Coordinates of N, CA, C and O in Angstrom, one line a residue:
A1366 N 85.8 112.2 101.7 CA 87.0 111.6 101.4 C 87.4 110.5 102.6 O 86.8 110.5 103.6
T1367 N 88.2 109.6 102.0 CA 88.6 108.4 102.9 C 90.0 108.4 103.2 O 90.9 108.8 102.3
L1368 N 90.5 108.1 104.4 CA 91.8 108.0 104.8 C 92.2 106.6 104.7 O 91.7 105.9 105.3
L1369 N 93.1 106.2 104.0 CA 93.8 105.0 103.9 C 95.5 105.0 104.5 O 96.0 106.0 104.2
H1370 N 95.6 104.2 105.5 CA 96.9 104.1 105.9 C 97.3 102.6 106.3 O 96.4 101.9 106.5
H1371 N 98.7 102.3 106.3 CA 99.2 101.1 106.6 C 98.9 100.9 108.1 O 99.8 101.5 108.9
H1372 N 98.0 100.1 108.7 CA 97.6 100.0 110.1 C 98.6 99.2 110.8 O 98.2 99.2 112.0
T1373 N 99.4 98.6 110.4 CA 100.4 97.8 111.2 C 101.5 98.6 112.0 O 101.9 98.3 112.9
V1374 N 101.6 99.8 111.4 CA 102.4 100.9 112.1 C 101.5 102.1 112.4 O 100.9 102.5 111.4
A1375 N 101.5 102.5 113.7 CA 100.6 103.7 114.0 C 100.9 104.9 113.1 O 100.0 105.5 112.7
A1376 N 102.2 105.1 112.7 CA 102.5 106.3 111.9 C 103.2 105.9 110.7 O 104.3 105.5 110.6
A1377 N 102.3 105.8 109.7 CA 103.0 105.4 108.4 C 102.2 106.0 107.2 O 101.4 106.9 107.6
M1378 N 102.6 105.7 106.1 CA 101.9 106.4 104.8 C 100.5 106.6 105.0 O 99.6 105.7 105.3
R1379 N 100.1 107.8 104.5 CA 98.6 108.2 104.4 C 98.2 108.6 103.1 O 98.8 109.3 102.3
L1380 N 96.9 108.0 102.8 CA 96.4 108.6 101.6 C 95.0 109.1 102.0 O 94.2 108.4 102.6
V1381 N 94.6 110.3 101.5 CA 93.4 110.9 101.6 C 92.8 110.7 100.2 O 93.4 111.3 99.2
I1382 N 91.9 109.9 100.0 CA 91.2 109.6 98.7 C 89.8 110.3 98.4 O 88.9 110.4 99.6
Q1383 N 89.5 110.6 97.3 CA 88.3 111.4 97.0 C 87.9 110.8 95.7 O 88.4 110.9 94.7
R1384 N 86.5 110.2 95.8 CA 85.9 109.9 94.4 C 85.6 111.2 93.7 O 84.9 112.2 94.3
V1385 N 85.9 111.4 92.4 CA 85.8 112.7 91.8 C 85.1 112.5 90.5 O 85.2 111.3 89.8
K1386 N 84.4 113.4 90.1 CA 83.9 113.4 88.6 C 85.1 114.0 87.6 O 85.1 113.6 86.5
S1387 N 85.9 114.8 88.2 CA 87.1 115.3 87.5 C 88.0 116.0 88.6 O 87.7 116.3 89.6
A1388 N 89.3 116.1 88.1 CA 90.3 116.7 89.0 C 91.5 117.1 88.2 O 91.7 116.4 87.1
S1389 N 92.1 118.0 88.7 CA 93.2 118.7 87.8 C 94.3 119.2 88.7 O 94.1 119.5 90.0
V1390 N 95.4 119.3 88.3 CA 96.6 120.0 89.0 C 97.2 121.2 88.1 O 97.4 120.8 86.9
T1391 N 97.3 122.3 88.6 CA 97.8 123.5 87.8 C 99.0 124.0 88.6 O 99.0 124.0 89.8
V1392 N 100.2 124.1 87.7 CA 101.4 124.9 88.3 C 101.8 126.1 87.5 O 101.9 125.9 86.3
D1393 N 102.1 127.1 88.2 CA 102.4 128.4 87.5 C 101.4 128.6 86.3 O 101.8 129.0 85.2
Q1394 N 100.2 128.5 86.8 CA 99.1 128.9 85.9 C 99.0 128.0 84.6 O 98.3 128.4 83.6
K1395 N 99.4 126.9 84.6 CA 99.5 125.9 83.5 C 99.0 124.5 84.0 O 99.6 124.0 85.0
Q1396 N 97.9 124.2 83.4 CA 97.5 122.7 83.9 C 98.3 121.8 83.5 O 98.8 121.6 82.3
I1397 N 98.9 121.0 84.4 CA 99.7 119.8 84.0 C 99.3 118.4 84.2 O 99.7 117.6 83.5
S1398 N 98.1 118.3 84.8 CA 97.5 117.0 84.8 C 96.0 117.2 85.0 O 95.6 118.1 85.6
A1399 N 95.2 116.2 84.4 CA 93.7 116.3 84.6 C 93.2 114.8 84.3 O 93.7 114.3 83.4
I1400 N 92.1 114.6 85.1 CA 91.5 113.2 84.9 C 90.0 113.6 84.8 O 89.5 114.5 85.4
G1401 N 89.2 112.6 84.3 CA 87.8 112.6 84.2 C 87.5 111.8 85.5 O 88.0 111.9 86.7
P1402 N 86.3 111.0 85.5 CA 86.0 110.2 86.7 C 87.1 109.4 87.2 O 87.9 108.7 86.4
G1403 N 87.2 109.4 88.6 CA 88.4 108.4 89.1 C 88.4 108.9 90.6 O 87.5 109.2 91.3
I1404 N 89.8 108.8 91.0 CA 90.1 109.0 92.3 C 91.2 110.1 92.4 O 92.1 110.1 91.6
L1405 N 91.0 111.1 93.4 CA 92.1 111.9 93.6 C 92.7 111.5 94.8 O 91.9 111.3 95.8
A1406 N 94.0 111.2 94.9 CA 94.5 110.8 96.1 C 95.8 111.7 96.6 O 96.7 112.0 95.8
L1407 N 95.5 112.4 97.7 CA 96.7 112.9 98.3 C 97.6 112.0 99.1 O 97.0 111.2 99.9
V1408 N 98.9 112.1 98.8 CA 99.7 111.1 99.4 C 100.7 111.7 100.3 O 101.5 112.6 99.8
G1409 N 100.7 111.0 101.6 CA 101.7 111.8 102.5 C 102.5 110.5 102.9 O 102.0 109.6 103.2
L1410 N 103.9 110.9 102.9 CA 104.8 110.0 103.4 C 105.5 110.3 104.9 O 105.8 111.4 105.0
H1411 N 105.5 109.3 105.7 CA 105.9 109.2 106.9 C 107.5 109.2 107.0 O 107.9 108.3 106.2
H1412 N 108.2 109.8 107.9 CA 109.8 109.5 107.7 C 110.2 108.2 108.2 O 111.4 107.9 107.6
E1413 N 109.3 107.2 108.4 CA 109.8 106.0 108.6 C 109.0 104.9 107.8 O 109.4 103.7 107.8
D1414 N 108.4 105.4 106.8 CA 107.9 104.6 105.7 C 108.8 103.7 105.0 O 110.1 104.2 104.8
T1415 N 108.5 102.6 104.5 CA 109.3 101.5 103.7 C 108.6 101.2 102.6 O 107.3 101.6 102.4
E1416 N 109.2 100.3 101.8 CA 108.6 99.9 100.5 C 107.4 99.0 100.8 O 106.4 99.1 100.1
S1417 N 107.4 98.4 102.0 CA 106.2 97.5 102.2 C 105.1 98.5 102.5 O 103.8 98.2 102.1
D1418 N 105.1 99.8 103.1 CA 104.1 100.7 103.2 C 103.6 101.2 101.8 O 102.4 101.1 101.5
L1419 N 104.5 101.4 100.8 CA 104.1 101.8 99.6 C 103.2 100.6 98.9 O 102.1 100.9 98.4
Q1420 N 103.7 99.4 99.1 CA 103.1 98.4 98.4 C 101.6 98.1 99.0 O 100.6 97.9 98.2
Y1421 N 101.5 98.2 100.3 CA 100.2 98.0 100.9 C 99.2 99.1 100.7 O 98.1 98.8 100.0
C1422 N 99.7 100.3 100.5 CA 98.8 101.5 100.1 C 98.4 101.4 98.5 O 97.3 101.7 98.3
A1423 N 99.4 101.0 97.8 CA 99.2 100.9 96.3 C 98.0 99.9 96.0 O 97.1 100.1 95.3
K1424 N 98.3 98.6 96.8 CA 97.3 97.5 96.7 C 95.9 98.0 97.1 O 95.0 97.8 96.4
R1425 N 95.8 98.7 98.2 CA 94.5 99.3 98.9 C 93.9 100.3 97.7 O 92.6 100.2 97.7
L1426 N 94.6 101.2 97.5 CA 94.2 102.1 96.5 C 93.5 101.6 95.3 O 92.4 102.0 94.9
M1427 N 94.2 100.8 94.8 CA 93.5 100.1 93.5 C 92.3 99.2 93.9 O 91.5 99.1 93.0
A1428 N 92.3 98.8 95.0 CA 91.2 97.7 95.4 C 89.9 98.6 96.0 O 88.8 97.8 96.2
V1429 N 90.1 99.8 96.4 CA 89.0 100.4 97.2 C 87.7 100.4 96.2 O 87.8 100.8 95.3
K1430 N 86.6 100.0 96.8 CA 85.3 99.9 96.1 C 84.4 101.1 96.3 O 83.8 101.1 97.3
L1431 N 84.6 102.1 95.2 CA 83.8 103.5 95.4 C 82.7 103.4 94.6 O 81.9 104.4 94.8
W1432 N 82.4 102.7 93.7 CA 81.4 102.8 92.8 C 80.4 101.6 92.9 O 80.7 100.5 93.2
E1433 N 79.2 101.8 92.2 CA 78.1 100.8 92.1 C 78.5 99.9 91.0 O 79.1 100.3 90.1
N1434 N 77.9 98.7 91.0 CA 78.1 97.7 90.0 C 76.9 98.0 88.9 O 76.3 98.8 89.1
D1435 N 76.9 97.0 88.1 CA 76.0 97.2 86.9 C 74.6 97.0 87.3 O 73.6 97.3 86.8
N1436 N 74.4 96.3 88.6 CA 72.9 96.0 89.0 C 72.6 97.3 89.9 O 71.6 97.1 90.7
G1437 N 73.4 98.2 90.1 CA 73.3 99.4 91.0 C 73.6 99.2 92.5 O 73.2 100.0 93.3
A1438 N 74.2 98.2 92.8 CA 74.6 97.9 94.3 C 75.8 98.8 94.6 O 76.9 98.8 93.8
A1439 N 75.6 99.7 95.6 CA 76.7 100.6 96.0 C 77.9 99.8 96.5 O 77.9 98.9 97.2
W1440 N 79.1 100.6 96.3 CA 80.3 100.1 96.9 C 80.7 98.8 96.3 O 81.2 98.0 97.3
R1441 N 80.7 98.5 95.2 CA 81.1 97.3 94.7 C 82.0 97.1 93.8 O 82.6 96.1 93.4
Q1442 N 82.6 98.2 93.1 CA 83.5 98.1 91.9 C 84.6 99.2 92.3 O 84.5 100.3 92.9
H1443 N 85.8 98.9 91.9 CA 87.1 99.6 92.1 C 87.4 100.3 90.8 O 86.7 100.1 89.8
V1444 N 88.3 101.2 90.8 CA 88.7 102.1 89.7 C 89.1 101.2 88.6 O 88.7 101.6 87.5
K1445 N 89.9 100.2 88.6 CA 90.2 99.2 87.6 C 89.0 98.7 86.8 O 88.8 98.8 85.6
Q1446 N 87.8 98.3 87.5 CA 86.7 97.7 87.0 C 85.8 98.8 86.3 O 85.2 98.3 85.2
K1447 N 86.0 100.0 86.7 CA 85.3 100.9 85.9 C 85.9 101.7 84.8 O 85.6 102.4 83.9
G1448 N 87.4 101.3 84.7 CA 88.2 102.0 83.7 C 88.5 103.4 83.9 O 88.9 104.0 83.1
F1449 N 88.4 103.7 85.3 CA 88.7 105.3 85.6 C 90.2 105.5 85.8 O 91.0 104.6 85.7
E1450 N 90.4 106.7 86.2 CA 91.8 107.2 86.2 C 92.0 107.6 87.8 O 91.2 107.8 88.6
I1451 N 93.4 107.7 88.1 CA 93.8 108.2 89.4 C 94.9 109.3 89.3 O 95.7 109.2 88.6
L1452 N 94.5 110.3 90.0 CA 95.4 111.4 90.2 C 95.9 111.6 91.5 O 95.3 111.7 92.4
C1453 N 97.3 111.4 91.5 CA 97.9 111.5 92.9 C 98.7 112.8 93.0 O 99.2 113.4 92.1
V1454 N 98.7 113.4 94.3 CA 99.3 114.6 94.4 C 100.1 114.4 95.9 O 99.7 114.1 97.0
S1455 N 101.4 114.5 95.7 CA 102.3 114.5 97.0 C 101.9 115.6 97.9 O 101.7 116.7 97.6
Q1456 N 101.7 115.1 99.3 CA 101.2 116.1 100.1 C 101.7 115.9 101.6 O 101.1 115.2 102.5
F1457 N 103.0 116.4 101.7 CA 103.5 116.3 103.0 C 102.9 117.0 104.3 O 103.0 116.5 105.5
T1458 N 101.9 117.8 104.1 CA 101.2 118.3 105.1 C 100.3 117.4 105.7 O 99.8 117.7 106.8
L1459 N 100.0 116.2 105.2 CA 99.3 115.0 105.8 C 99.9 114.8 107.1 O 99.3 114.1 108.0
Y1460 N 101.0 114.9 107.3 CA 101.9 114.7 108.5 C 102.1 115.9 109.4 O 103.0 115.9 110.2
G1461 N 101.3 116.8 109.2 CA 101.5 118.2 110.1 C 101.0 118.0 111.4 O 99.9 117.4 111.5
T1462 N 101.4 118.6 112.3 CA 100.9 118.7 113.7 C 101.0 120.1 114.1 O 101.7 120.9 113.4
L1463 N 100.2 120.5 115.1 CA 100.2 121.9 115.6 C 101.1 122.1 116.7 O 100.8 121.2 117.8
S1464 N 102.0 123.1 116.9 CA 102.6 123.4 118.0 C 101.9 123.8 119.1 O 100.6 124.4 118.7
K1465 N 102.2 124.1 120.5 CA 101.5 124.9 121.3 C 101.2 126.3 120.9 O 100.1 127.0 121.4
K1466 N 102.0 126.9 120.0 CA 101.7 128.2 119.5 C 100.9 128.1 118.1 O 100.8 129.1 117.4
N1467 N 100.2 127.0 118.0 CA 99.3 126.8 116.7 C 100.2 127.0 115.5 O 99.6 127.5 114.5
Q1468 N 101.4 126.7 115.3 CA 102.2 126.8 114.2 C 102.4 125.3 113.7 O 102.6 124.4 114.5
P1469 N 102.3 125.1 112.3 CA 102.4 123.9 111.7 C 103.9 123.2 111.9 O 104.8 124.0 111.9
D1470 N 104.0 122.1 112.1 CA 105.2 121.3 112.3 C 105.2 120.1 111.5 O 104.2 119.2 111.7
Y1471 N 106.1 119.9 110.6 CA 106.1 118.8 109.6 C 107.2 117.8 109.9 O 107.7 116.9 109.0
K1472 N 107.7 117.7 111.1 CA 108.9 116.7 111.4 C 108.5 115.2 111.1 O 109.5 114.5 110.9
L1473 N 107.2 115.0 111.2 CA 107.0 113.5 110.9 C 106.8 113.1 109.6 O 106.9 112.0 109.3
A1474 N 106.9 114.2 108.8 CA 106.9 113.9 107.1 C 108.3 113.5 106.7 O 109.3 114.0 107.3
M1475 N 108.4 112.7 105.7 CA 109.6 112.3 105.1 C 110.2 113.4 104.5 O 109.6 114.3 103.8
K1476 N 111.6 113.6 104.7 CA 112.4 114.7 104.0 C 112.2 114.6 102.5 O 112.1 113.5 101.9
A1477 N 112.4 115.7 101.8 CA 112.0 115.8 100.5 C 112.8 114.9 99.5 O 112.1 114.2 98.6
D1478 N 114.1 114.9 99.5 CA 114.8 114.0 98.6 C 114.3 112.5 98.7 O 114.0 111.9 97.7
Q1479 N 114.2 111.9 99.8 CA 113.8 110.6 100.0 C 112.4 110.4 99.7 O 111.9 109.5 99.0
A1480 N 111.6 111.5 100.0 CA 110.2 111.3 99.7 C 109.7 111.4 98.4 O 109.1 110.6 97.8
Q1481 N 110.6 112.1 97.5 CA 110.4 112.2 96.0 C 110.7 110.9 95.5 O 110.0 110.2 94.6
T1482 N 111.7 110.2 96.0 CA 112.3 108.8 95.3 C 111.1 107.9 95.8 O 110.6 106.9 94.9
M1483 N 110.8 107.8 96.9 CA 109.6 107.0 97.5 C 108.3 107.1 96.7 O 107.5 106.2 96.4
Y1484 N 107.9 108.5 96.6 CA 106.7 108.9 95.9 C 106.7 108.3 94.5 O 105.8 107.8 93.9
N1485 N 107.8 108.4 93.8 CA 108.0 107.9 92.4 C 107.8 106.5 92.3 O 107.2 106.0 91.4
Q1486 N 108.3 105.9 93.3 CA 108.2 104.3 93.4 C 106.9 103.9 93.6 O 106.4 103.0 93.1
F1487 N 106.1 104.6 94.6 CA 104.7 104.4 94.7 C 103.8 104.7 93.3 O 103.0 103.8 92.9
L1488 N 104.3 105.7 92.6 CA 103.5 105.8 91.2 C 103.8 104.7 90.3 O 102.9 104.2 89.6
D1489 N 105.0 104.1 90.4 CA 105.5 103.1 89.5 C 104.7 101.8 90.0 O 104.3 101.0 89.0
M1490 N 104.5 101.7 91.2 CA 103.8 100.3 91.7 C 102.2 100.5 91.0 O 101.7 99.5 90.7
L1491 N 101.6 101.8 91.0 CA 100.3 101.8 90.7 C 100.3 101.6 89.1 O 99.4 100.9 88.6
K1492 N 101.2 102.1 88.4 CA 101.2 101.8 86.9 C 101.6 100.5 86.6 O 100.9 100.0 85.6
E1493 N 102.3 99.8 87.4 CA 102.6 98.3 87.1 C 101.3 97.6 87.4 O 100.9 96.5 86.7
G1494 N 100.3 98.0 88.2 CA 99.1 97.2 88.5 C 98.0 97.8 87.9 O 96.9 97.4 87.9
Y1495 N 98.2 98.6 86.8 CA 97.0 99.2 86.0 C 97.6 99.7 84.7 O 98.7 99.2 84.4
E1496 N 96.9 100.6 84.0 CA 97.5 101.1 82.7 C 98.1 102.3 83.0 O 97.6 103.2 83.7
K1497 N 99.4 102.4 82.5 CA 100.2 103.6 82.8 C 99.6 104.9 82.6 O 99.9 105.9 83.3
D1498 N 98.9 105.1 81.5 CA 98.3 106.3 81.2 C 97.0 106.6 82.0 O 96.6 107.7 81.9
R1499 N 96.5 105.8 82.9 CA 95.6 106.0 83.8 C 95.9 106.6 85.1 O 95.2 106.8 86.0
I1500 N 97.3 106.7 85.3 CA 97.9 107.1 86.7 C 98.6 108.4 86.4 O 99.5 108.4 85.6
L1501 N 98.1 109.4 86.9 CA 98.6 110.8 86.7 C 99.1 111.4 88.1 O 98.6 110.9 89.1
D1502 N 99.9 112.4 88.0 CA 100.3 113.1 89.3 C 100.5 114.5 89.1 O 100.5 115.1 87.8
G1503 N 100.8 115.2 90.2 CA 101.1 116.6 90.1 C 102.6 116.9 89.9 O 103.0 116.0 89.2
K1504 N 103.2 117.8 90.5 CA 104.6 118.1 90.3 C 105.1 118.2 91.7 O 104.9 119.1 92.3
F1505 N 106.1 117.1 92.1 CA 106.6 117.0 93.4 C 107.4 118.3 93.8 O 108.1 118.7 93.1
G1506 N 106.9 118.8 95.0 CA 107.7 119.9 95.6 C 107.3 121.3 95.1 O 107.7 122.3 95.5
E1507 N 106.3 121.3 94.2 CA 106.0 122.6 93.6 C 104.7 123.2 94.3 O 103.9 122.3 94.9
M1508 N 104.4 124.3 94.2 CA 103.0 125.1 94.7 C 102.0 124.5 93.6 O 102.0 125.0 92.6
M1509 N 101.1 123.7 94.0 CA 100.2 123.2 93.0 C 98.8 123.7 93.4 O 98.4 123.7 94.6
D1510 N 98.0 124.0 92.5 CA 96.6 124.4 92.6 C 95.8 123.1 92.2 O 95.8 122.5 91.0
V1511 N 95.1 122.4 93.2 CA 94.5 121.1 92.9 C 92.9 121.5 92.8 O 92.5 122.1 93.8
G1512 N 92.3 121.0 91.7 CA 90.9 121.4 91.6 C 90.2 120.1 91.5 O 90.7 119.0 91.0
L1513 N 88.9 120.0 92.0 CA 88.3 118.7 91.9 C 86.8 119.0 91.9 O 86.4 120.0 92.4
V1514 N 86.0 118.1 91.2 CA 84.6 118.0 91.3 C 84.2 116.7 92.1 O 84.4 115.6 91.4
N1515 N 83.7 116.9 93.2 CA 83.5 115.9 94.0 C 82.3 114.9 93.4 O 81.5 115.4 92.7
D1516 N 82.3 113.7 93.5 CA 81.4 112.7 93.0 C 80.8 111.9 94.2 O 81.2 111.0 94.6
G1517 N 79.7 112.3 94.9 CA 79.1 111.7 95.9 C 78.8 112.6 97.1 O 79.1 113.7 97.2
P1518 N 78.4 111.7 98.1 CA 78.1 112.4 99.4 C 79.2 112.9 100.4 O 80.3 112.7 100.0

């Protein structure tokens, strides 16, 4: 897995990305999204994130070179060049910290209402930069079972 974040701000939007052979999201025992080869992206929003952070991370996610090219050279092609899909899953726990009592604390994560708006804005940015039907997501705020088949080391 790779961690992408907007590095001009120490605490900003985080993406944990994984190259996958397949990935899916299930809610209430019903599969709601599934992709074949592509990227599974866990998306965490910091309480101070801005539209600039969304734009930066959307651009980087679309440009990250995770696949070999036609000549077999590794790390040369991005998701659009391969025609693959992206499955995004909102994940506030990426901003979790542990208290002295080893209890999780999510105060650095963006609050749910604002986070949902910004997360949807992030998805729209991805769809504008690619084919809309190749950008899928889970269900914001729900208990999701996320499955994946890892592709690579």
